[in-house]
XYZ file of N, CA and C in Angstrom:
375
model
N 19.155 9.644 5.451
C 18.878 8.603 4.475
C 17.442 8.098 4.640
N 17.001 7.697 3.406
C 15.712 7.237 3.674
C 15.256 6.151 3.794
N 13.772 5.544 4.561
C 14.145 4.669 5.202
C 13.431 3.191 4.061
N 13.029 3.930 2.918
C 12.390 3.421 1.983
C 12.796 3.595 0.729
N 12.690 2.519 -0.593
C 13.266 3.027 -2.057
C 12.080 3.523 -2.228
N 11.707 4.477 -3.457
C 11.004 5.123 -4.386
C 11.042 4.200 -5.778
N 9.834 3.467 -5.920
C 9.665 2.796 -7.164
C 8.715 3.170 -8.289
N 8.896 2.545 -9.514
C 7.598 2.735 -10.244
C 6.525 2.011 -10.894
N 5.519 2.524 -11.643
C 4.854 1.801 -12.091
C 5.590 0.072 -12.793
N 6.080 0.534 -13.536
C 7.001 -0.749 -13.860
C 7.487 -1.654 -12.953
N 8.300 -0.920 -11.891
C 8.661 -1.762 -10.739
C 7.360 -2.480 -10.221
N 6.591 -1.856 -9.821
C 5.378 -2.610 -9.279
C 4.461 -3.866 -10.077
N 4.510 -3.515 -11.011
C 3.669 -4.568 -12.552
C 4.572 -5.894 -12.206
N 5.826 -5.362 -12.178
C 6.624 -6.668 -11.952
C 7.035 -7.631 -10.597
N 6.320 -7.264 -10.041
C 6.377 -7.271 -8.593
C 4.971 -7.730 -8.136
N 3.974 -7.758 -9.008
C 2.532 -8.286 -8.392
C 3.098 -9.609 -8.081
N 2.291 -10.341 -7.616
C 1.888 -11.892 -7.243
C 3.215 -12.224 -6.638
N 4.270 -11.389 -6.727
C 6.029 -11.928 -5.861
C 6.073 -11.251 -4.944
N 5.866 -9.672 -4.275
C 6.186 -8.978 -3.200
C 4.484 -8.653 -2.544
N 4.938 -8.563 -1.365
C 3.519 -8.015 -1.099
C 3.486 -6.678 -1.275
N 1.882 -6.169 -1.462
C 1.745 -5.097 -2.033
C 0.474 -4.568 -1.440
N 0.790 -3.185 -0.439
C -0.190 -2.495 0.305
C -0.738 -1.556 0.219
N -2.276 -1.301 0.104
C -2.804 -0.169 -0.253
C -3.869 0.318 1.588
N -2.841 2.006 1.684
C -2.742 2.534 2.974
C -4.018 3.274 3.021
N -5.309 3.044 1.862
C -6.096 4.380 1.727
C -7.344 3.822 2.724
N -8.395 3.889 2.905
C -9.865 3.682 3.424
C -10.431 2.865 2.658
N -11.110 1.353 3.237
C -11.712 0.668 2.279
C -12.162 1.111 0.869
N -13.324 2.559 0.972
C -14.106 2.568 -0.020
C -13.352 2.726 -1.238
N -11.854 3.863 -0.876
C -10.959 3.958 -1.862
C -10.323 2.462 -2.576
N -9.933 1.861 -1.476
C -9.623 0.566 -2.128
C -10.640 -0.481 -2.784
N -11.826 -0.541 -2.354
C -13.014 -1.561 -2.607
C -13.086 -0.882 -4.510
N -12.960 0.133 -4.548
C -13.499 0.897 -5.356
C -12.315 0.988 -7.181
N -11.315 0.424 -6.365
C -10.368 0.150 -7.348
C -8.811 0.265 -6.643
N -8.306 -0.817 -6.920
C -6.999 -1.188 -6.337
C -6.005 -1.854 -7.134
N -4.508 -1.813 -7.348
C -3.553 -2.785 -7.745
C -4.118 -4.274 -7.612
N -4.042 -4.993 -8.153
C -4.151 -6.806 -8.147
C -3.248 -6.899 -7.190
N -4.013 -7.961 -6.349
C -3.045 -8.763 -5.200
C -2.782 -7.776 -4.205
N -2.902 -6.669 -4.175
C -2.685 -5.866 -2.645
C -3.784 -6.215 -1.658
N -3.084 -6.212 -0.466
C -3.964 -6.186 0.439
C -4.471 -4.782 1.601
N -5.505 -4.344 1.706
C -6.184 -3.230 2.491
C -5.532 -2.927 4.335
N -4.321 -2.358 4.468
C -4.288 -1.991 5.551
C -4.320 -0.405 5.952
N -5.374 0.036 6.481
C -5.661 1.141 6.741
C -5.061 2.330 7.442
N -4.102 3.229 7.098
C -3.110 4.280 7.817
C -4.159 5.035 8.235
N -5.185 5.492 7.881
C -6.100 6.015 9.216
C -6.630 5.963 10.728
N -6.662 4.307 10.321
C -6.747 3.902 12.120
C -5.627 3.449 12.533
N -3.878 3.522 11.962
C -3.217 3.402 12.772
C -2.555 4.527 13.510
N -2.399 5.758 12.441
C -2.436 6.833 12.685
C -3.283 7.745 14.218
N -4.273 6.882 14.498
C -5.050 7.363 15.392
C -5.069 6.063 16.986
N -4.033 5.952 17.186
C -3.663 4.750 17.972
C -2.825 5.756 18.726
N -2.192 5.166 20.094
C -1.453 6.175 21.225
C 0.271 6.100 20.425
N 0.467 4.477 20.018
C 1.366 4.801 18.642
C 1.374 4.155 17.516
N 1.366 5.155 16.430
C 1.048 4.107 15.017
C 2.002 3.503 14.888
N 3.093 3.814 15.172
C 4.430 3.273 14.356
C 4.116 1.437 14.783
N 3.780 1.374 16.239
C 3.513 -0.207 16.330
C 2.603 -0.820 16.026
N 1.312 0.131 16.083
C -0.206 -0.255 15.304
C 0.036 -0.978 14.317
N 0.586 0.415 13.068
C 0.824 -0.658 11.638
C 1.572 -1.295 11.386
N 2.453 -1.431 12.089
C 3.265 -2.586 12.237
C 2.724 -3.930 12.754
N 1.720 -3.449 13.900
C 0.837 -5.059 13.947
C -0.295 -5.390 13.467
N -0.871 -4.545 11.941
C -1.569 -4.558 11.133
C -0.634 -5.288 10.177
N 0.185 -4.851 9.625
C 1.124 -5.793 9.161
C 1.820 -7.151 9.279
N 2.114 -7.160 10.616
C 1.720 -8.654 10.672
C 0.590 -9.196 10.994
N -0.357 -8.904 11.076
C -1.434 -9.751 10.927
C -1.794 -10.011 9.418
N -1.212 -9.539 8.698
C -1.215 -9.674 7.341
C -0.339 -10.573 6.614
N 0.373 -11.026 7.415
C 1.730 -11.441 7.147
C 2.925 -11.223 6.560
N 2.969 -10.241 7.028
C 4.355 -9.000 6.370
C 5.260 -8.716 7.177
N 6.208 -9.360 7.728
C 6.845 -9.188 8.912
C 8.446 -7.738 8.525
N 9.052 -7.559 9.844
C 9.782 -6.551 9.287
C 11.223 -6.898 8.433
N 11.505 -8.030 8.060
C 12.326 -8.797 7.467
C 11.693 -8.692 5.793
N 10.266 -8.836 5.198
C 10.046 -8.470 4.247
C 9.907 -7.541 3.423
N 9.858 -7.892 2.142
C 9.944 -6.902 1.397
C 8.913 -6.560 1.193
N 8.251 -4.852 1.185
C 6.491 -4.465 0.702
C 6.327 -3.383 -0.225
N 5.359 -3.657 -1.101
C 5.574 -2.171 -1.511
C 4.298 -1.311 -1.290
N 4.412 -0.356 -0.678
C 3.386 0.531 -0.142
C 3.048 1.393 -1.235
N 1.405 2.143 -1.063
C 0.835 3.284 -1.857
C -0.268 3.653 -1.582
N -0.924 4.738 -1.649
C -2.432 5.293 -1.828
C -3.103 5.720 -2.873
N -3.482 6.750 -2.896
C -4.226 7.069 -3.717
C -2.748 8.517 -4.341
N -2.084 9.074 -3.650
C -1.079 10.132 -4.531
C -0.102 10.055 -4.248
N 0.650 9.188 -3.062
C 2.179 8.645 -2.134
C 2.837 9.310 -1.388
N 1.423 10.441 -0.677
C 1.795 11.060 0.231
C 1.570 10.219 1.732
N -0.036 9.342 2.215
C 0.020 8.420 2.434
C 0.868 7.158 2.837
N 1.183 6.851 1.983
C 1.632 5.773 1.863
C 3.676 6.198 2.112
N 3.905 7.433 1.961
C 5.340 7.777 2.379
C 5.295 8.058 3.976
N 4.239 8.324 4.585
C 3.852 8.221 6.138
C 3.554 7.265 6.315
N 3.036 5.770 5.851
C 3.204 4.553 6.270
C 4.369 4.175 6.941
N 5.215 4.235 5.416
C 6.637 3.712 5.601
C 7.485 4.743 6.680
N 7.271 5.558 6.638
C 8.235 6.337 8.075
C 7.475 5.626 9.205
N 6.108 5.426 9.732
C 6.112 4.355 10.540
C 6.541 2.837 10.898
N 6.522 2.519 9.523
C 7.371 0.899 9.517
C 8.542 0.943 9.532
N 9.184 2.189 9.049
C 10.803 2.246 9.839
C 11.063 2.047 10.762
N 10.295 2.901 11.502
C 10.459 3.728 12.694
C 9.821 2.149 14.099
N 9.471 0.747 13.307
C 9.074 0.161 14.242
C 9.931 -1.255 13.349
N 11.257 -0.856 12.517
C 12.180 -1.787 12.045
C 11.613 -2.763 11.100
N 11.240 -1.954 10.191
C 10.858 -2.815 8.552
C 11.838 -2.042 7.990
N 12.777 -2.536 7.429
C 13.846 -2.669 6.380
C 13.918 -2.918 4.918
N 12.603 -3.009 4.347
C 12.720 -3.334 3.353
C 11.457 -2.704 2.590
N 11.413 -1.555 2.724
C 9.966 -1.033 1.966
C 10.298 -0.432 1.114
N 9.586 -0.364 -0.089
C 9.550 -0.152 -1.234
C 8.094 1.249 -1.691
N 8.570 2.288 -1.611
C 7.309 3.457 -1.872
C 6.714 3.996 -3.502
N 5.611 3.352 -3.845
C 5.531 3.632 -4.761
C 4.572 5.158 -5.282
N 5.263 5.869 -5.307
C 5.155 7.989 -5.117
C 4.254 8.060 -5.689
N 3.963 7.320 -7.281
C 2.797 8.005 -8.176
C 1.406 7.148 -7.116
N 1.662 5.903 -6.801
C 0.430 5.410 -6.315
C -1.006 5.582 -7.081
N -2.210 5.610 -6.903
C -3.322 4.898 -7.658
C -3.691 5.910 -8.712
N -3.031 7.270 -8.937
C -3.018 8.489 -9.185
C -2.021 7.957 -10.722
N -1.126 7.967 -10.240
C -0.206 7.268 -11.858
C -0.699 5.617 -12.247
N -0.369 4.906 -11.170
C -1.343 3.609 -11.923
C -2.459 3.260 -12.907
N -3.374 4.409 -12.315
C -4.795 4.492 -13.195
C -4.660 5.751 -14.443
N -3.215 6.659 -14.832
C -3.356 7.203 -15.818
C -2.887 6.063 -17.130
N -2.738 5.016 -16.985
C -2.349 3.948 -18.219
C -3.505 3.051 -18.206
N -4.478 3.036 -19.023
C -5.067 2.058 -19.189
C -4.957 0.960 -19.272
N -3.809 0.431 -19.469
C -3.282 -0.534 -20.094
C -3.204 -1.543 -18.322
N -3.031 -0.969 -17.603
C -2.581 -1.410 -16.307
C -4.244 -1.765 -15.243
N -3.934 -2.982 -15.225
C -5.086 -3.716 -14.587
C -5.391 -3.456 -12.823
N -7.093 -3.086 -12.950
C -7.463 -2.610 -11.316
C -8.196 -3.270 -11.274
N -8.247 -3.525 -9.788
C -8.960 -4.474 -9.637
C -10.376 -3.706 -8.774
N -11.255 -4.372 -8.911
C -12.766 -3.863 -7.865
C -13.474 -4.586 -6.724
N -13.805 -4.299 -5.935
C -14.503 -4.935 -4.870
C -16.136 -4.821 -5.245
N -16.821 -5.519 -5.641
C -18.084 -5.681 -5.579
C -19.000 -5.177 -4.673
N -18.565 -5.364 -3.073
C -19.386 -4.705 -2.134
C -19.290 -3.454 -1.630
N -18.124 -2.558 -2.257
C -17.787 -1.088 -2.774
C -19.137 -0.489 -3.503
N -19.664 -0.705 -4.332
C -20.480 -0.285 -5.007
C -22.421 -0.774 -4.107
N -22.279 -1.502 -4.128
C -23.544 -1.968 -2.832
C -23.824 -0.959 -2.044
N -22.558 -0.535 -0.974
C -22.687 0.175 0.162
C -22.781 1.227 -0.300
N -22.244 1.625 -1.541
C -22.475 3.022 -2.050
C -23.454 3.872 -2.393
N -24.256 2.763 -2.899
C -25.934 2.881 -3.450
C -26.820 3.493 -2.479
């Protein structure tokens, strides 16, 4: 069984500003365009820790996402972000929510609002 639901665009739209909502990719990916209201926790450097499973788990709470809440995770295609959540299982978060298409289906609807980081584009220059 898995240790996460599979949601969608819809699910997520409806879910801004009420669940928290995490984007697992590398700043520049996120600075550069992200869901509204997510916040940047990085599966690269937890991934590279002696163990991630507790890393991002205490990236997470320092975020304030404890394993009692509900989150919904993604990257840039929800391959990412489906290796998040097998770590936040795996360190007793119960309540994650994987959203598969991630920034890849989000950004094929125009209609659906991204947000930008300003100092994304600075450092880029």
């Amino acid at each position: 069984m898995r240790a996460y639901k599979i949601v969608d665009a819809d699910y997520v739209k409806r879910e801004i500003g009420r669940m928290p909502l995490v984007d697992v990719r590398p700043p520049l990916y996120y600075n550069t365009g992200h869901i509204p209201t997510a916040v940047n926790i990085r599966l690269d450097v937890a991934a590279a820790a002696a163990d991630p499973s507790e890393s991002l788990a205490e990236m997470f709470q320092d975020n304030g996402i404890f394993p009692e809440d509900g989150v919904i995770v993604y990257c840039q295609s929800g391959i990412h972000a489906k290796i998040a959540c097998d770590y936040l299982a795996q360190a007793g978060y119960s309540q994650l929510y994987l959203y598969a298409g991630s920034m890849n289906d989000w950004t094929s609807d125009p209609a659906r609002p991204v947000e930008r980081t300003d100092q994304a584009f600075a450092r880029a220059s």
